[in-house]
Each structure stands twice: as C-alpha cells, then as structure tokens.
Short mmCIF file of C-alpha atoms in Angstrom, two decimals:
data_model
loop_
_atom_site.label_atom_id
_atom_site.label_comp_id
_atom_site.label_asym_id
_atom_site.label_seq_id
_atom_site.Cartn_x
_atom_site.Cartn_y
_atom_site.Cartn_z
CA MET A 1 32.39 4.64 0.90
CA GLY A 2 35.82 3.56 -0.24
CA ASN A 3 36.60 2.91 -3.85
CA ASP A 4 36.42 -0.83 -3.39
CA SER A 5 32.76 -0.67 -2.42
CA SER A 6 31.72 1.80 -5.10
CA ASN A 7 29.85 -0.73 -7.20
CA LYS A 8 28.10 -2.44 -4.32
CA GLU A 9 26.19 -0.08 -2.08
CA VAL A 10 25.77 -0.79 1.60
CA GLU A 11 22.11 -0.93 2.53
CA ILE A 12 21.11 1.90 4.84
CA PRO A 13 20.19 0.35 8.24
CA LEU A 14 16.64 -0.37 9.34
CA TYR A 15 15.09 1.31 12.39
CA GLU A 16 11.86 0.46 14.19
CA VAL A 17 9.67 3.45 15.00
CA PHE A 18 7.53 3.97 18.11
CA ILE A 19 5.14 6.89 18.52
CA ARG A 20 3.45 8.27 21.62
CA SER A 21 0.15 9.57 20.31
CA ALA A 22 -0.49 11.81 23.33
CA ASN A 23 0.97 12.37 26.77
CA GLY A 24 -0.49 9.85 29.14
CA LEU A 25 -0.25 7.04 26.59
CA GLU A 26 2.60 4.64 25.92
CA HIS A 27 4.75 4.64 22.80
CA ARG A 28 3.43 2.20 20.22
CA HIS A 29 5.22 0.47 17.40
CA VAL A 30 4.11 1.94 14.05
CA GLY A 31 6.53 0.47 11.52
CA SER A 32 10.08 0.82 10.34
CA LEU A 33 12.24 2.89 8.02
CA HIS A 34 15.79 3.17 6.75
CA ALA A 35 18.20 5.77 8.07
CA ALA A 36 21.95 6.18 8.36
CA ASP A 37 21.79 7.04 12.05
CA ALA A 38 19.32 7.65 14.87
CA GLU A 39 19.07 11.37 14.22
CA MET A 40 18.13 10.81 10.61
CA ALA A 41 15.72 8.07 11.68
CA ILE A 42 13.86 10.61 13.83
CA MET A 43 13.72 13.07 10.92
CA ASN A 44 12.44 10.40 8.57
CA ALA A 45 9.92 9.18 11.13
CA ARG A 46 8.58 12.69 11.32
CA ASP A 47 8.03 12.73 7.55
CA VAL A 48 6.66 9.21 7.29
CA TYR A 49 4.68 8.53 10.44
CA VAL A 50 3.48 11.86 11.85
CA ARG A 51 2.18 13.90 8.95
CA ARG A 52 -1.21 14.40 10.62
CA ASN A 53 -0.88 14.93 14.36
CA GLU A 54 -0.31 11.25 15.02
CA GLY A 55 1.98 11.87 17.92
CA VAL A 56 3.93 13.99 20.37
CA SER A 57 7.02 11.83 20.84
CA ILE A 58 9.09 9.49 18.69
CA TRP A 59 11.42 6.61 19.62
CA VAL A 60 13.65 4.92 17.10
CA VAL A 61 15.61 1.71 17.67
CA PRO A 62 17.92 -0.08 15.24
CA SER A 63 15.92 -3.16 14.17
CA ALA A 64 19.00 -5.29 14.71
CA CYS A 65 18.90 -4.41 18.43
CA ILE A 66 15.51 -6.01 18.98
CA THR A 67 15.36 -9.57 20.21
CA ALA A 68 11.98 -11.16 19.69
CA SER A 69 10.57 -14.30 21.23
CA ASP A 70 10.28 -17.31 18.99
CA PRO A 71 6.67 -18.29 18.22
CA SER A 72 7.64 -21.96 18.66
CA SER A 73 8.46 -21.33 22.33
CA LYS A 74 4.94 -20.06 22.89
CA GLU A 75 4.11 -22.88 25.29
CA MET A 76 7.13 -22.23 27.43
CA LEU A 77 6.62 -18.48 27.58
CA PHE A 78 2.89 -18.12 27.65
CA GLY A 79 1.55 -21.53 28.60
CA PRO A 80 1.83 -21.26 32.40
CA SER A 81 -0.54 -18.33 32.65
CA ARG A 82 -3.32 -20.57 31.35
CA ASP A 83 -2.87 -23.44 33.79
CA LYS A 84 -2.50 -21.25 36.86
CA ILE A 85 -6.07 -20.09 36.87
CA TYR A 86 -5.84 -19.29 40.59
CA ARG A 87 -3.94 -16.17 39.54
CA HIS A 88 -7.17 -14.68 38.26
CA PRO A 89 -9.75 -13.11 40.55
CA THR A 90 -12.54 -15.04 38.84
CA PHE A 91 -11.10 -18.29 40.28
CA TYR A 92 -12.45 -17.50 43.76
CA ASN A 93 -15.99 -18.16 44.88
CA LEU A 94 -17.34 -15.71 47.36
CA PRO A 95 -20.52 -16.04 49.37
CA GLU A 96 -23.53 -14.19 48.18
CA GLY A 97 -23.90 -10.69 49.55
CA VAL A 98 -20.20 -9.86 49.88
CA ARG A 99 -19.62 -6.40 48.50
CA ASN A 100 -16.71 -4.22 47.44
CA ILE A 101 -14.24 -7.09 46.95
CA MET B 1 -2.88 3.66 -2.77
CA TYR B 2 -2.71 1.48 -5.71
CA ASN B 3 -2.95 -2.18 -5.33
CA GLN B 4 -3.81 -4.00 -8.50
CA SER B 5 -4.18 -7.62 -9.28
CA LEU B 6 -1.85 -8.21 -12.20
CA ASP B 7 -1.22 -11.86 -11.89
CA LYS B 8 -1.75 -14.41 -14.56
CA GLY B 9 -1.43 -17.44 -12.32
CA PRO B 10 -0.97 -18.60 -8.76
CA LEU B 11 2.40 -19.00 -7.14
CA LYS B 12 2.51 -22.59 -6.03
CA ASP B 13 4.72 -24.03 -3.35
CA ASP B 14 7.65 -25.66 -5.00
CA GLY B 15 7.43 -28.81 -2.92
CA ARG B 16 9.69 -27.52 -0.17
CA ASP B 17 6.83 -27.49 2.30
CA GLN B 18 7.04 -30.87 3.91
CA ASP B 19 4.86 -29.97 6.79
CA GLU B 20 1.38 -30.57 5.42
CA ASP B 21 -0.15 -30.58 8.90
CA ARG B 22 1.18 -27.14 9.73
CA ARG B 23 -0.11 -25.92 6.44
CA ILE B 24 -3.59 -27.26 7.04
CA GLU B 25 -3.57 -25.76 10.53
CA PHE B 26 -2.38 -22.44 9.08
CA GLU B 27 -5.20 -22.32 6.53
CA HIS B 28 -7.69 -23.30 9.17
CA ASN B 29 -6.50 -20.52 11.48
CA VAL B 30 -6.57 -17.93 8.73
CA LEU B 31 -10.13 -18.89 7.81
CA ALA B 32 -11.05 -18.53 11.47
CA GLY B 33 -9.82 -14.94 11.32
CA TYR B 34 -6.45 -15.41 13.00
CA THR B 35 -3.91 -12.70 12.11
CA VAL B 36 -0.49 -13.89 10.93
CA GLU B 37 2.50 -11.98 12.34
CA PRO B 38 6.05 -11.82 10.92
CA LYS B 39 7.68 -14.53 12.98
CA ASP B 40 4.80 -17.01 12.74
CA TRP B 41 5.19 -20.08 10.58
CA MET B 42 3.63 -19.59 7.14
CA PRO B 43 3.56 -21.61 3.93
CA GLU B 44 6.27 -20.57 1.50
CA GLY B 45 3.62 -19.79 -1.13
CA TYR B 46 1.87 -17.43 1.28
CA ARG B 47 5.11 -15.58 1.95
CA LYS B 48 5.95 -15.33 -1.74
CA THR B 49 2.49 -14.19 -2.73
CA LEU B 50 2.58 -11.49 -0.07
CA ILE B 51 6.05 -10.31 -1.03
CA ARG B 52 4.96 -10.01 -4.63
CA GLN B 53 1.64 -8.33 -3.95
CA MET B 54 2.91 -5.96 -1.25
CA SER B 55 6.00 -4.91 -3.19
CA GLN B 56 3.93 -4.32 -6.33
CA HIS B 57 1.67 -2.21 -4.20
CA ALA B 58 4.63 -0.27 -2.78
CA HIS B 59 6.08 0.26 -6.26
CA SER B 60 2.70 1.55 -7.45
CA GLU B 61 2.72 4.17 -4.72
CA VAL B 62 6.13 5.55 -5.60
CA ILE B 63 5.57 5.37 -9.36
CA GLY B 64 2.23 7.06 -8.66
CA MET B 65 4.12 10.14 -7.48
CA LEU B 66 5.32 10.80 -11.02
CA PRO B 67 2.18 11.61 -13.05
CA GLU B 68 0.92 14.04 -10.42
CA GLY B 69 4.37 15.33 -9.59
CA ASP B 70 4.46 16.63 -13.17
CA TRP B 71 1.87 19.25 -12.17
CA ILE B 72 3.36 20.60 -8.96
CA LEU B 73 5.18 23.42 -10.72
CA ARG B 74 2.18 24.18 -12.89
CA ALA B 75 -0.51 24.19 -10.21
CA PRO B 76 -2.82 27.18 -10.88
CA THR B 77 -2.87 28.56 -7.32
CA LEU B 78 -0.76 28.39 -4.17
CA LYS B 79 -3.57 26.53 -2.41
CA ARG B 80 -3.70 23.85 -5.09
CA LYS B 81 0.07 23.57 -5.11
CA ALA B 82 0.19 23.01 -1.34
CA ILE B 83 -2.54 20.36 -1.60
CA LEU B 84 -0.80 18.59 -4.46
CA LEU B 85 2.54 18.63 -2.65
CA ALA B 86 0.94 17.10 0.43
CA LYS B 87 -0.75 14.46 -1.68
CA VAL B 88 2.39 13.47 -3.56
CA GLN B 89 4.25 13.34 -0.24
CA ASP B 90 1.53 11.00 1.05
CA GLU B 91 2.09 8.67 -1.90
CA GLY B 92 5.77 8.47 -1.04
CA GLY B 93 4.78 7.79 2.56
CA HIS B 94 2.39 5.03 1.47
CA GLY B 95 5.20 3.45 -0.50
CA LEU B 96 7.36 3.51 2.63
CA TYR B 97 4.67 1.99 4.87
CA LEU B 98 4.35 -0.82 2.37
CA TYR B 99 8.06 -1.43 1.81
CA SER B 100 8.45 -1.46 5.58
CA ALA B 101 5.64 -4.02 5.93
CA THR B 102 7.15 -6.14 3.13
CA GLU B 103 10.52 -6.16 4.84
CA THR B 104 8.95 -7.99 7.80
CA LEU B 105 8.76 -10.99 5.46
CA GLY B 106 12.53 -11.16 5.31
CA VAL B 107 13.34 -9.31 2.07
CA SER B 108 15.32 -6.12 1.79
CA ARG B 109 13.87 -2.95 0.33
CA ASP B 110 16.93 -2.40 -1.83
CA LEU B 111 16.42 -5.75 -3.53
CA LEU B 112 12.74 -5.08 -4.14
CA TYR B 113 13.56 -1.65 -5.49
CA GLU B 114 16.23 -3.06 -7.73
CA ASP B 115 13.58 -5.32 -9.28
CA LEU B 116 11.50 -2.25 -10.04
CA LEU B 117 14.40 -0.33 -11.57
CA HIS B 118 15.28 -3.27 -13.78
CA GLY B 119 11.74 -3.79 -14.99
CA ARG B 120 11.40 -7.13 -13.21
CA ALA B 121 8.60 -5.94 -10.93
CA LYS B 122 5.11 -4.80 -11.85
CA TYR B 123 3.12 -1.85 -10.63
CA SER B 124 -0.38 -0.57 -11.28
CA SER B 125 -1.05 -0.08 -15.00
CA ILE B 126 -2.82 3.23 -14.37
CA PHE B 127 0.45 5.15 -13.92
CA ASN B 128 1.57 4.39 -17.41
CA TYR B 129 -0.86 6.98 -18.73
CA PRO B 130 0.23 10.60 -19.03
CA THR B 131 -1.27 13.59 -17.20
CA LEU B 132 -2.04 15.96 -20.07
CA SER B 133 -4.01 18.71 -18.35
CA TRP B 134 -4.61 20.18 -14.89
CA ALA B 135 -8.00 18.43 -14.82
CA ASP B 136 -6.09 15.13 -14.78
CA VAL B 137 -4.92 15.95 -11.26
CA GLY B 138 -8.55 16.16 -10.16
CA VAL B 139 -9.59 13.06 -12.08
CA ILE B 140 -6.76 11.02 -10.57
CA GLY B 141 -7.94 12.05 -7.12
CA TRP B 142 -11.59 11.35 -7.82
CA LEU B 143 -11.44 8.22 -10.00
CA VAL B 144 -8.02 6.64 -9.54
CA ASP B 145 -7.86 7.19 -5.78
CA GLY B 146 -11.53 6.27 -5.54
CA ALA B 147 -10.77 2.93 -7.22
CA ALA B 148 -7.74 2.51 -4.97
CA ILE B 149 -9.84 3.04 -1.84
CA MET B 150 -12.30 0.43 -3.08
CA ASN B 151 -9.41 -1.99 -3.50
CA GLN B 152 -7.74 -1.17 -0.24
CA ILE B 153 -10.55 -1.19 2.29
CA PRO B 154 -10.89 -5.00 2.17
CA LEU B 155 -7.10 -5.26 2.54
CA THR B 156 -7.35 -3.72 6.01
CA GLN B 157 -8.85 -7.12 6.93
CA CYS B 158 -6.04 -9.05 5.28
CA SER B 159 -4.64 -12.01 7.23
CA TYR B 160 -1.10 -10.64 7.38
CA GLY B 161 -0.87 -8.18 10.29
CA PRO B 162 1.77 -5.73 9.02
CA TYR B 163 0.01 -5.41 5.63
CA ALA B 164 -3.39 -4.91 7.24
CA ARG B 165 -2.02 -2.25 9.60
CA ALA B 166 -0.28 -0.38 6.78
CA MET B 167 -3.55 -0.41 4.87
CA VAL B 168 -5.47 1.09 7.78
CA ARG B 169 -3.08 4.02 7.84
CA ILE B 170 -3.18 4.41 4.06
CA CYS B 171 -6.97 4.29 3.83
CA LYS B 172 -7.29 7.11 6.36
CA GLU B 173 -5.09 9.36 4.24
CA GLU B 174 -6.59 8.28 0.96
CA SER B 175 -9.91 9.86 1.76
CA PHE B 176 -8.33 13.34 1.59
CA HIS B 177 -6.93 12.45 -1.82
CA GLN B 178 -10.29 11.60 -3.27
CA ARG B 179 -12.11 14.56 -1.80
CA GLN B 180 -9.56 17.12 -2.96
CA GLY B 181 -9.87 15.67 -6.47
CA PHE B 182 -13.64 15.90 -6.49
CA GLU B 183 -13.58 19.43 -5.15
CA LEU B 184 -11.03 20.49 -7.74
CA LEU B 185 -13.21 19.12 -10.55
CA ASN B 186 -16.36 20.59 -9.08
CA GLU B 187 -14.75 24.01 -9.09
CA MET B 188 -13.76 23.59 -12.73
CA MET B 189 -17.25 22.39 -13.65
CA ASN B 190 -18.60 25.64 -12.23
CA GLY B 191 -16.11 27.61 -14.29
CA SER B 192 -15.78 28.50 -17.96
CA GLU B 193 -16.80 26.34 -20.93
CA LYS B 194 -13.17 25.65 -21.56
CA GLN B 195 -12.65 24.35 -18.04
CA LYS B 196 -15.70 22.08 -18.31
CA GLU B 197 -14.42 20.76 -21.59
CA MET B 198 -11.07 20.08 -20.00
CA VAL B 199 -12.70 18.02 -17.24
CA GLN B 200 -14.81 16.02 -19.69
CA ASN B 201 -11.80 15.34 -21.86
CA SER B 202 -9.87 14.13 -18.87
CA VAL B 203 -12.69 11.84 -17.69
CA ASN B 204 -12.87 10.41 -21.21
CA ARG B 205 -9.20 9.47 -21.09
CA TRP B 206 -9.07 8.11 -17.53
CA TRP B 207 -12.35 6.25 -17.19
CA TRP B 208 -11.41 2.96 -18.84
CA PRO B 209 -7.90 2.74 -17.45
CA THR B 210 -9.47 3.24 -14.00
CA VAL B 211 -12.00 0.47 -14.57
CA MET B 212 -9.04 -1.75 -15.50
CA MET B 213 -7.32 -1.03 -12.18
CA PHE B 214 -9.24 -3.84 -10.52
CA GLY B 215 -7.37 -6.34 -12.64
CA PRO B 216 -8.58 -9.10 -14.95
CA GLU B 217 -12.08 -10.55 -14.71
CA ASP B 218 -12.56 -13.25 -12.09
CA LYS B 219 -12.79 -15.96 -14.71
CA ASP B 220 -9.27 -15.04 -15.93
CA SER B 221 -7.76 -14.52 -12.53
CA VAL B 222 -6.68 -17.90 -11.18
CA HIS B 223 -4.74 -16.14 -8.48
CA SER B 224 -7.85 -14.87 -6.68
CA LYS B 225 -8.87 -18.28 -5.37
CA GLU B 226 -5.63 -19.00 -3.57
CA SER B 227 -5.44 -15.47 -2.20
CA ARG B 228 -8.92 -15.98 -0.80
CA THR B 229 -8.01 -19.22 0.97
CA TRP B 230 -5.15 -17.40 2.62
CA GLY B 231 -7.21 -14.39 3.55
CA ILE B 232 -5.01 -12.05 1.53
CA LYS B 233 -7.75 -10.97 -0.76
CA ARG B 234 -11.30 -11.12 0.48
CA VAL B 235 -13.26 -9.53 -2.35
CA THR B 236 -12.90 -10.47 -6.03
CA ASN B 237 -11.81 -8.16 -8.87
CA ASP B 238 -15.27 -8.19 -10.44
CA GLU B 239 -17.04 -7.43 -7.17
CA LEU B 240 -14.72 -4.49 -6.53
CA ARG B 241 -15.18 -3.19 -10.06
CA GLN B 242 -18.96 -3.37 -9.75
CA ASN B 243 -18.89 -1.57 -6.38
CA PHE B 244 -16.72 1.14 -7.84
CA ILE B 245 -19.02 1.73 -10.80
CA ASP B 246 -22.08 1.71 -8.55
CA VAL B 247 -20.74 4.49 -6.34
CA THR B 248 -19.14 6.51 -9.14
CA VAL B 249 -22.04 6.86 -11.58
CA PRO B 250 -24.12 9.05 -9.19
CA GLN B 251 -21.00 11.13 -8.40
CA ALA B 252 -20.49 11.77 -12.12
CA GLU B 253 -24.09 12.96 -12.35
CA ILE B 254 -23.59 15.46 -9.55
CA LEU B 255 -20.38 16.66 -11.16
CA GLY B 256 -22.17 16.96 -14.51
CA VAL B 257 -19.75 14.86 -16.57
CA ASP B 258 -20.50 11.94 -18.89
CA LEU B 259 -18.77 8.64 -18.36
CA PRO B 260 -17.53 7.40 -21.76
CA ASP B 261 -19.44 4.12 -21.65
CA PRO B 262 -22.78 4.10 -23.50
CA ASP B 263 -23.69 0.77 -21.86
CA ILE B 264 -23.87 2.16 -18.35
CA ARG B 265 -27.44 1.88 -17.12
CA TRP B 266 -29.18 0.94 -13.91
CA ASN B 267 -30.26 -2.68 -13.77
CA GLU B 268 -33.23 -2.89 -11.44
CA GLU B 269 -33.09 -6.67 -11.27
CA ARG B 270 -29.43 -6.91 -10.28
CA GLY B 271 -29.51 -3.79 -8.15
CA HIS B 272 -26.35 -2.66 -9.90
CA TYR B 273 -25.26 -0.60 -12.88
CA ASP B 274 -24.56 -2.58 -16.04
CA PHE B 275 -21.51 -1.46 -17.96
CA GLY B 276 -19.68 -2.13 -21.21
CA GLU B 277 -16.93 -4.54 -22.16
CA VAL B 278 -13.42 -3.63 -21.00
CA ASP B 279 -10.69 -3.68 -23.64
CA TRP B 280 -8.51 -6.33 -22.04
CA THR B 281 -6.05 -6.27 -24.92
CA GLU B 282 -5.14 -2.75 -23.92
CA PHE B 283 -4.87 -3.77 -20.25
CA TRP B 284 -2.39 -6.57 -20.96
CA ARG B 285 -0.47 -4.39 -23.38
CA VAL B 286 0.04 -1.74 -20.70
CA VAL B 287 0.76 -4.26 -17.94
CA SER B 288 3.37 -5.98 -20.03
CA GLY B 289 5.28 -2.75 -20.55
CA HIS B 290 3.83 -1.18 -23.68
CA GLY B 291 1.67 1.60 -22.28
CA PRO B 292 2.23 5.25 -23.21
CA CYS B 293 4.61 5.99 -20.31
CA ASN B 294 6.06 2.69 -19.03
CA ARG B 295 9.55 3.52 -20.19
CA ASP B 296 9.48 7.12 -18.91
CA ARG B 297 8.35 6.04 -15.46
CA ILE B 298 11.14 3.53 -14.93
CA GLU B 299 13.65 5.88 -16.54
CA ALA B 300 12.69 8.65 -14.09
CA LYS B 301 13.09 6.33 -11.09
CA ARG B 302 16.38 5.00 -12.36
CA LYS B 303 17.72 8.49 -12.88
CA ALA B 304 16.70 9.52 -9.35
CA TRP B 305 18.33 6.39 -7.91
CA GLU B 306 21.56 6.86 -9.81
CA GLU B 307 21.81 10.56 -9.12
CA GLY B 308 21.23 9.86 -5.45
CA VAL B 309 24.20 7.53 -5.03
CA TRP B 310 26.45 10.26 -3.66
CA VAL B 311 23.81 11.29 -1.11
CA ARG B 312 23.42 7.75 0.17
CA GLU B 313 27.17 7.30 0.33
CA ALA B 314 27.64 10.63 2.10
CA ILE B 315 25.04 9.97 4.81
CA MET B 316 26.53 6.56 5.54
CA ALA B 317 30.05 8.00 5.69
CA HIS B 318 28.81 10.76 7.99
CA ALA B 319 27.08 8.29 10.30
CA LEU B 320 30.23 6.21 10.45
CA ASN B 321 32.37 9.26 11.25
CA GLU B 322 30.06 10.31 14.06
CA LYS B 323 30.45 6.88 15.60
CA VAL B 324 34.24 7.18 15.48
CA VAL B 325 34.11 10.66 17.01
CA ASP B 326 31.78 9.35 19.77
CA ARG B 327 34.15 6.57 20.61
CA HIS B 328 37.17 8.84 20.88
CA GLY B 329 35.24 11.41 22.72
#
C-alpha cells in the first residue's frame, strides 16, 4: 500500500467457496472467506473448508462477481412454474392398466 | 464452539420498520419453520440481534484459541501436540465459518473484528480464565466443549440459514474436541496420584465457569423471549444448563472426579439433577471485563493484528502486481 493509505487498510476481498465432495457430484456452496487473490482463496479454502475429507475439488469466485436474484421478484421468476401444471407428468390422466409410461 | 447468551436486554427496532404487515408475516413464517436466507426481507431487530449474537460467537471461537494455544509448546507427547494443534486450528476455522455467515447480513468482518480489538464486542466469559496445568486442556475439551455442544445443537435449527449451516459443520467437529478431552483426562486418572490431583484441581477451577457459560437464568434474560419468537434461540439458558448437568454428572463418576458442588443430587421427582446456586456476581464481573485474563486476551489479539499489518499489505500489493503483469502479458 502507498503511504497515503497506511492508516486505513483496504479490506481483503471476499470469495465464495464451492466444494465437490466426490467425483460424480456437483460443486456445492459452502461459505466464504477473505483472500487477496484466487490462488490464496484456494489455499485458505483448503484450510477452512476441507480439513476432514470434505471434498476433492474447490472452486472460488470473488463474491462481487455473483449476481443474485432479488427475492421480491420471486413471482416473476418462479411463479409461472406453479400455474403451468401441465408441465408436470402428474397432470395427465391415463386409463387404468397402462403400463411403463 | 462457544456461543453464550450475554445480553442484558432485547434489541428493539428503533421505529424504522414501517412495514408491520411484513413483520407479522415474517414472524409467522419463522414460527412455521421457514428458513430465512440472506437476501430475504427481515426485521431490522432480527438482523441486529443476529449480527450481535453471531459475531460474539465468532469472537469466542478465535479468543478460545488462546487459552489452549498456551499449551501447544508444552504438550507432553507428540501425539497430544498434534491433537491440540488440530483442535486449535478447528477453533480458528469455526471463527471463520461464523464471520463468513455474519457477513451475509451485510457487515464486514474487519469492522466486527475492530469491535473486538477495541473491547466493544463481547465473547464467551469462559476464555477469561487461565489454563494453569496440562489437565486444563482436557477439562476444556470435556466440560467447556461439552457445554458448547449443548448450546450449539439447537442452533443448527436456527431460523437464519447461513448460521444454521455453519453450526452443523461446527457441531460435527466439536465432537472430536470433547472426546479427546475426556480421553486425555481418563488417561491421567489412570496415572499417578499427582496426575489425578491435577485433574481434580482443574475440574474444581473450571466447573462453575462452565456452568455459567449458558448465560444468566431465564428470569434475568429478557433477550430469550424475543430470540424465541424469531427462531434464533429455541431452548432457554436454564434448560440447556440443566441438560448439561444431567449428562455430565454420570461422566464425572466414570472419570472418578468430584464436581465441586455439594448440592448436586438426583431428584427423582423432577427426573433431573439438582444443583447449587451459581455466583452470578462473578459471572457479570467477568463478562463486563474484570475476569482474570480479559485484558491479556484482547492484548494478544491486538498484538497479532498490529504485527500482521505488513503481511496483509504485502499480499494485497502482490495480488495487485500480478493483475498488472497479467494485463501486460
């Protein structure tokens, strides 16, 4: 840091951490941590989130790079799937005796 | 590991919540078992209560590294040293899980930590007692971590998702902490007279501070009621304390140590152990900063923070440099 910033430290950036617990499974969000860069974020994630065989692969993403949906737009984003019940197999009545369908 | 209810009163909304309907709906949902996630609407009081409780909990974890950390270099065997190192590392990890969960509420870790370093934030009173002998390492595992587990299991059902998930992870690891402590003590209790004496002496010193870890009695803890409505705290201080004593008394018998409370006896009618009066004057004295080690603990953290400035500056400068190099290829 330059001299001008010596009395006010810059906060070390926040990263979100995703762990794949075993091959064959997807990465899952486990939490976050602070790191100066992605490489350090991986190292820190190793120390914080996989001390006991919790995973085989780590992803880190700067938290600032994540765009999340707004809970108030829930209707717009998730509403339609409820009123289009014909998208679900249970919507259809089949005659008795039909098999394997 | 160490959540403790330290609060004297509830944090009330300061009138900024205009939306009474949303608030009623929120409380209704929480009672129905709905989990609140970071971006959901929440009453300001809920957010503030969580920030305070979760950051206190995080602070307790990192302060909790100090009393045990004092024994890493003096551990009697390589095996015990490796175990203790792993345990102290876990405590640091627990602190990080919790700071990370608290940050989802829109506060920065640096600000929370600054509050700790300047004595504006509280942490569990138990860490203001010194670790005077090796047996203390075992007693902290058995009693202090045992009390912490009792406190933390209901928090895995807490209404705030990130807190609940952090607690699940912590509880899993905590079980190793308690078992290593019990095993350590059991080994000493099968050793020489001097070792047995050391264990008893340690239990005598830690028993009451541990019983105090559950916080003030329900009748003095106004905070509990509001936390219950919001699904933050689902079991009261007194219930937790009773559960802890009920499971610990038989463990003490197996270990062959006496608990320093002559009033402990089985109450057939209640189906619980009765126990003696807690010295609440001592509890409040320690909580308010006048325990044996309050000043040392904060001093140690402040020193570490200040001496680490150059490291933090260097890693940021390095990261910035790398970016510049990347860009210019």
